[in-house]
Coordinates of N, CA, C and O in Angstrom, one line a residue:
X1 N 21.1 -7.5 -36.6 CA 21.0 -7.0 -35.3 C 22.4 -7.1 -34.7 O 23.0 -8.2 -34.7
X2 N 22.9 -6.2 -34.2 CA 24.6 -5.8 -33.8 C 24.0 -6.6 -32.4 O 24.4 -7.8 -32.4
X3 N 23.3 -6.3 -31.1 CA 23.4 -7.0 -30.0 C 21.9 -8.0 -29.8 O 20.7 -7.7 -29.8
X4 N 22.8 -9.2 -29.5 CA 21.5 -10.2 -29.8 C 21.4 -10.3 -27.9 O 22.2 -10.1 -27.0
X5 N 20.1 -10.7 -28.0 CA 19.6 -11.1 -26.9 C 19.8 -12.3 -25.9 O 19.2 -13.3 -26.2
X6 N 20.4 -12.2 -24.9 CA 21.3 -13.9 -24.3 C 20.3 -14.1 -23.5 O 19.5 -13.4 -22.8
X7 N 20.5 -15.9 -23.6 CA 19.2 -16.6 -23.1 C 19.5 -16.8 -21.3 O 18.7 -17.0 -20.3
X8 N 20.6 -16.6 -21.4 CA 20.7 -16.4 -19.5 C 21.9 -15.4 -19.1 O 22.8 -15.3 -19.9
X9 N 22.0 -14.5 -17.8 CA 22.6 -13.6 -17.3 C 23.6 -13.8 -17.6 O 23.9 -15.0 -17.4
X10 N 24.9 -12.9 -18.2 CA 26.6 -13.1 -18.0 C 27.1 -13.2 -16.3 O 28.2 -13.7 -16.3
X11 N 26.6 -12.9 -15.2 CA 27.3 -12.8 -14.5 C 26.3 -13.8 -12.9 O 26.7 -13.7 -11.8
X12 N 25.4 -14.4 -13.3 CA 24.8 -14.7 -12.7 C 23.9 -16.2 -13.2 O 23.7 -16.2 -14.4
X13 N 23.3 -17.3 -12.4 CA 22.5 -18.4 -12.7 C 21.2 -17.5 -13.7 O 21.0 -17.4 -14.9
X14 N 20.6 -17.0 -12.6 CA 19.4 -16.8 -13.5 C 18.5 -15.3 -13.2 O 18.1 -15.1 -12.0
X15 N 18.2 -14.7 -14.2 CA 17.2 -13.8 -14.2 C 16.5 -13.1 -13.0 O 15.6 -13.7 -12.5
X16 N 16.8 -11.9 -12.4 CA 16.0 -12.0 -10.8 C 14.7 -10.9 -11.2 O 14.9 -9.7 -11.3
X17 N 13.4 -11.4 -11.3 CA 12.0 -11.0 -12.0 C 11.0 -10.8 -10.6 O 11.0 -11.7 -9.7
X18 N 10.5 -10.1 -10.6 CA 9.5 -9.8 -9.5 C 7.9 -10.5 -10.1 O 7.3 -10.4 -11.2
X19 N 7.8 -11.0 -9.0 CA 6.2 -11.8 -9.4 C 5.5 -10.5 -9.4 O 4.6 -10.2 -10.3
X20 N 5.8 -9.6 -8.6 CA 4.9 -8.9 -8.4 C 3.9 -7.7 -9.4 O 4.2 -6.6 -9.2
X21 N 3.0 -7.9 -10.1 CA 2.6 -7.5 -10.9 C 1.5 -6.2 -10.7 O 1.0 -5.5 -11.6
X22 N 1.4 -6.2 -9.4 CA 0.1 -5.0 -9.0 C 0.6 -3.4 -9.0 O 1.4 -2.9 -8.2
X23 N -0.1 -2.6 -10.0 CA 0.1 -0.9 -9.2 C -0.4 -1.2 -8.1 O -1.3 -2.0 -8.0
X24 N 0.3 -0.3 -6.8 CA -0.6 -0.1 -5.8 C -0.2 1.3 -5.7 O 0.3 2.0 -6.5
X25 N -0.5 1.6 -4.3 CA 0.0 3.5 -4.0 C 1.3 3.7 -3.6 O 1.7 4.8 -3.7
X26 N 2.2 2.7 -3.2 CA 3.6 3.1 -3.2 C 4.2 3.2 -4.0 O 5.3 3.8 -3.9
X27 N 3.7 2.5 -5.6 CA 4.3 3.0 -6.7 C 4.6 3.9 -7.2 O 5.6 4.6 -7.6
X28 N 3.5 4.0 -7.2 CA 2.7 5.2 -7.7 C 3.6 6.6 -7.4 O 4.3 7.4 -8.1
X29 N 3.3 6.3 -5.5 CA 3.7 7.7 -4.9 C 5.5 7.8 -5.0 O 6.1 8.8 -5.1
X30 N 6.3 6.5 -5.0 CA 7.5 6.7 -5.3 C 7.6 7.0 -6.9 O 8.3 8.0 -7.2
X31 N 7.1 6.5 -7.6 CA 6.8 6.9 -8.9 C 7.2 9.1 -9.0 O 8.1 9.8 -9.3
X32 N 6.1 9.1 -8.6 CA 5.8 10.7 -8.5 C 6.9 11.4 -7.8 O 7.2 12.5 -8.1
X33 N 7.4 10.8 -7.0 CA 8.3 11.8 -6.0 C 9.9 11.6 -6.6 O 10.9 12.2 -6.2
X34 N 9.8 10.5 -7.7 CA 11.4 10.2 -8.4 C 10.7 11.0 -9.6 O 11.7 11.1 -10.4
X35 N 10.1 11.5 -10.0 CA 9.7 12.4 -11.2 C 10.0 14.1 -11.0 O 10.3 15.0 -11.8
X36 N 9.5 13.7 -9.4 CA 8.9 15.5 -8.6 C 10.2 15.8 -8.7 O 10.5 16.8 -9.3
X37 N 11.6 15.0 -8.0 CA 12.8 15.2 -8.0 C 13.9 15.5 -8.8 O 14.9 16.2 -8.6
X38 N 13.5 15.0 -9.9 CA 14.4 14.9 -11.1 C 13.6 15.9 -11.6 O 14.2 16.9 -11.2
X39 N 12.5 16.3 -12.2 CA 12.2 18.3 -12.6 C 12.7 18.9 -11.8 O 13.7 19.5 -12.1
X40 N 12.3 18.9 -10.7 CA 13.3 20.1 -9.6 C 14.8 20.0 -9.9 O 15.5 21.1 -9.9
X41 N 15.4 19.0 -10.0 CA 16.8 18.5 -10.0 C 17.0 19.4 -11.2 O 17.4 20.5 -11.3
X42 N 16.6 18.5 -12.2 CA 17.2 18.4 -13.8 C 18.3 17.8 -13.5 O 19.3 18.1 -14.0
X43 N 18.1 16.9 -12.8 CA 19.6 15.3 -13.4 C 18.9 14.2 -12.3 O 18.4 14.1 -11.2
X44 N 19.3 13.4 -13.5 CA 18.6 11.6 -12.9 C 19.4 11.1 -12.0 O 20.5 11.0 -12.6
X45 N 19.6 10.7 -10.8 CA 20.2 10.0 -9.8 C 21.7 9.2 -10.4 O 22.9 9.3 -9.9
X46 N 21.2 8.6 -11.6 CA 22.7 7.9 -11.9 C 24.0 8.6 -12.4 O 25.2 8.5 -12.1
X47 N 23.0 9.7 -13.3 CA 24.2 10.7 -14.1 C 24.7 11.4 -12.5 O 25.8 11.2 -12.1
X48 N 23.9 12.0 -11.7 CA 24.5 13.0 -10.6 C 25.5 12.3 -10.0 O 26.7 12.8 -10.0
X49 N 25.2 10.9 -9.2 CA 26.4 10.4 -8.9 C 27.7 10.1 -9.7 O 28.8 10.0 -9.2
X50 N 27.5 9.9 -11.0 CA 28.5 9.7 -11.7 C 29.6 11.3 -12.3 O 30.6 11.4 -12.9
X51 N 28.5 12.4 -11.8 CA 29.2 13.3 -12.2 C 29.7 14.3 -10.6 O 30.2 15.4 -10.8
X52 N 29.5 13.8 -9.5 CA 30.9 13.7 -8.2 C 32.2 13.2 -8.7 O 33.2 13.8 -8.5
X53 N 32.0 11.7 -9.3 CA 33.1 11.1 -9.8 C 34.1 11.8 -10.7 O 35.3 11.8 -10.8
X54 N 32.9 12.6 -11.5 CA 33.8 13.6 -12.8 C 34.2 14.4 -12.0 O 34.8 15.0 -12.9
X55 N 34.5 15.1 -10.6 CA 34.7 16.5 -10.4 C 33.6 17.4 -10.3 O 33.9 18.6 -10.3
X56 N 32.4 17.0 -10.3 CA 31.0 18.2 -10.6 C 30.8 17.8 -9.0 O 30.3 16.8 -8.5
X57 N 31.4 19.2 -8.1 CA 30.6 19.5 -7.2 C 29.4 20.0 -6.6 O 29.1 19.8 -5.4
X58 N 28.8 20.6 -7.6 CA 27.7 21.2 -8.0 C 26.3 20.5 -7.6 O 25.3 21.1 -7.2
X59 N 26.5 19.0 -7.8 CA 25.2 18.3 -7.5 C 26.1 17.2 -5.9 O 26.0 15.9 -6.0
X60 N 26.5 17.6 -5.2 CA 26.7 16.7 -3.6 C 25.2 17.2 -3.3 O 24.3 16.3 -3.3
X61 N 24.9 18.3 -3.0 CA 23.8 19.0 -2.5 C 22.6 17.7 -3.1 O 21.9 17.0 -2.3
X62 N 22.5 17.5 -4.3 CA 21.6 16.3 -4.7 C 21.3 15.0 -4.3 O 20.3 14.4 -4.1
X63 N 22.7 14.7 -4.3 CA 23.3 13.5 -4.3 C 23.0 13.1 -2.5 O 22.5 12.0 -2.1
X64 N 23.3 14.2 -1.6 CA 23.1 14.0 -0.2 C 21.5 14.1 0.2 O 21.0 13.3 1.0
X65 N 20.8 14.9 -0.4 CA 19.3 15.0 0.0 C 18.9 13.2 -0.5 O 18.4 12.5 0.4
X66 N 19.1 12.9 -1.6 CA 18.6 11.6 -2.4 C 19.1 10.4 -1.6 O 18.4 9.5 -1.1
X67 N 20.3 10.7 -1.4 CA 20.6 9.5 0.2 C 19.9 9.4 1.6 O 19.8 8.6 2.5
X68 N 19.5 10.8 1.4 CA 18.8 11.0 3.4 C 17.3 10.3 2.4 O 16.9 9.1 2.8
X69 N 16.7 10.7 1.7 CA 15.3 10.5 1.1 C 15.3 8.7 1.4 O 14.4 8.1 2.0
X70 N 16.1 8.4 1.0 CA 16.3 6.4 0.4 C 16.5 6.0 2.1 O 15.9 4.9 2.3
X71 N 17.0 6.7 3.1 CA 17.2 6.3 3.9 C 15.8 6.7 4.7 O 15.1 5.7 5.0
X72 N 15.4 7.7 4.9 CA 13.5 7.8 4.9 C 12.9 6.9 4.5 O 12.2 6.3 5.4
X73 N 12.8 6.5 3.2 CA 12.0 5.8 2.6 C 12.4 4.3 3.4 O 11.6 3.8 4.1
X74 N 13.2 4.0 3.3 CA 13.8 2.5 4.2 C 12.9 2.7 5.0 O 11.7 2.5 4.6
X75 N 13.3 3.1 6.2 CA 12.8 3.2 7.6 C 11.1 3.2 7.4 O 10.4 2.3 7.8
X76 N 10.7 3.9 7.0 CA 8.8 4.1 6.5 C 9.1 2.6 6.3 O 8.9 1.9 7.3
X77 N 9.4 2.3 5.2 CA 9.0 0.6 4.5 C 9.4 -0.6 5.4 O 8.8 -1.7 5.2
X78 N 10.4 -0.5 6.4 CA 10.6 -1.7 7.2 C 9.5 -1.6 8.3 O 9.0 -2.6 8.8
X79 N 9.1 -0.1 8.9 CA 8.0 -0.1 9.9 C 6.6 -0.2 9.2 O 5.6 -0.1 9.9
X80 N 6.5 -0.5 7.8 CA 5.5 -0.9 7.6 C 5.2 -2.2 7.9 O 4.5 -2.6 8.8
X81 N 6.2 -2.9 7.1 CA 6.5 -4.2 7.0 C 6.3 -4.9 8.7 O 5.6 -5.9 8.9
X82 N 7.0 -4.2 9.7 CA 6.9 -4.7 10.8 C 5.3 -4.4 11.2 O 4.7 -5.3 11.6
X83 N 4.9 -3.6 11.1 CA 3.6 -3.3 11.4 C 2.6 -4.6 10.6 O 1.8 -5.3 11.3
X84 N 2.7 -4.7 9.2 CA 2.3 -5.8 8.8 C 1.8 -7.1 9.2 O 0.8 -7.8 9.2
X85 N 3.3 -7.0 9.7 CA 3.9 -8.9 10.3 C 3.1 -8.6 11.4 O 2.3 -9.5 11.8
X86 N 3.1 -7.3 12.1 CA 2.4 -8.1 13.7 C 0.8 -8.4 13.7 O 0.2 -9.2 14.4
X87 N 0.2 -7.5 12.7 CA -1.0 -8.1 12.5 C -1.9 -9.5 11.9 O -3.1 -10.0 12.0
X88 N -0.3 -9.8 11.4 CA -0.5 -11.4 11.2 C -0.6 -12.4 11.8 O -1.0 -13.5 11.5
X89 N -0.1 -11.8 13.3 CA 0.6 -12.8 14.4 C -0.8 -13.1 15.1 O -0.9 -13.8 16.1

C-alpha cells in the first residue's frame, strides 16, 4: 500500500466527525439541488472555482449563481434555526 492510513489529522488534534447520523429532508433536498446543478452545469463546484484561477472565464456566471445559492441557503437555515430556538423558549 503506497498511502497508509494516519491514526490522527496532520494539521490538527483530532478528527471533526458529525454525530449526526439521520437522512432527513434537507439532505436529501440539498442533495438533489447539488446534483440538479452540476447536470445543468457540467462542472463540480471545486473544479469551477479552480478553473477562474486557471483563466477560464467561462464559468464566473457559475461560480456567482453558486455563491448567491450558499448565501440563500444560509439565511433559510439560520431562520430556521432561529425559529427552532424560539419554540423551545
Amino acid at each position: 500500500m503506497i498511502i497508509r492510513r494516519k491514526p490522527e489529522p496532520v494539521c490538527t488534534d483530532q478528527f471533526c466527525l458529525t454525530e449526526n447520523k439521520k437522512v432527513d429532508v434537507q439532505l436529501l433536498s440539498g442533495s438533489a439541488l447539488f446534483g440538479l446543478g452540476w447536470g445543468i452545469a457540467g462542472i463540480c463546484p471545486g473544479p469551477a472555482i479552480s478553473s477562474i484561477a486557471n483563466g477560464n472565464i467561462g464559468v464566473v456566471g457559475f461560480v456567482l449563481a453558486m455563491l448567491v445559492g450558499m448565501l440563500i441557503g444560509d439565511v433559510l437555515l439560520s431562520k430556521k434555526t432561529q425559529v427552532a430556538m424560539a419554540k423551545q423558549s
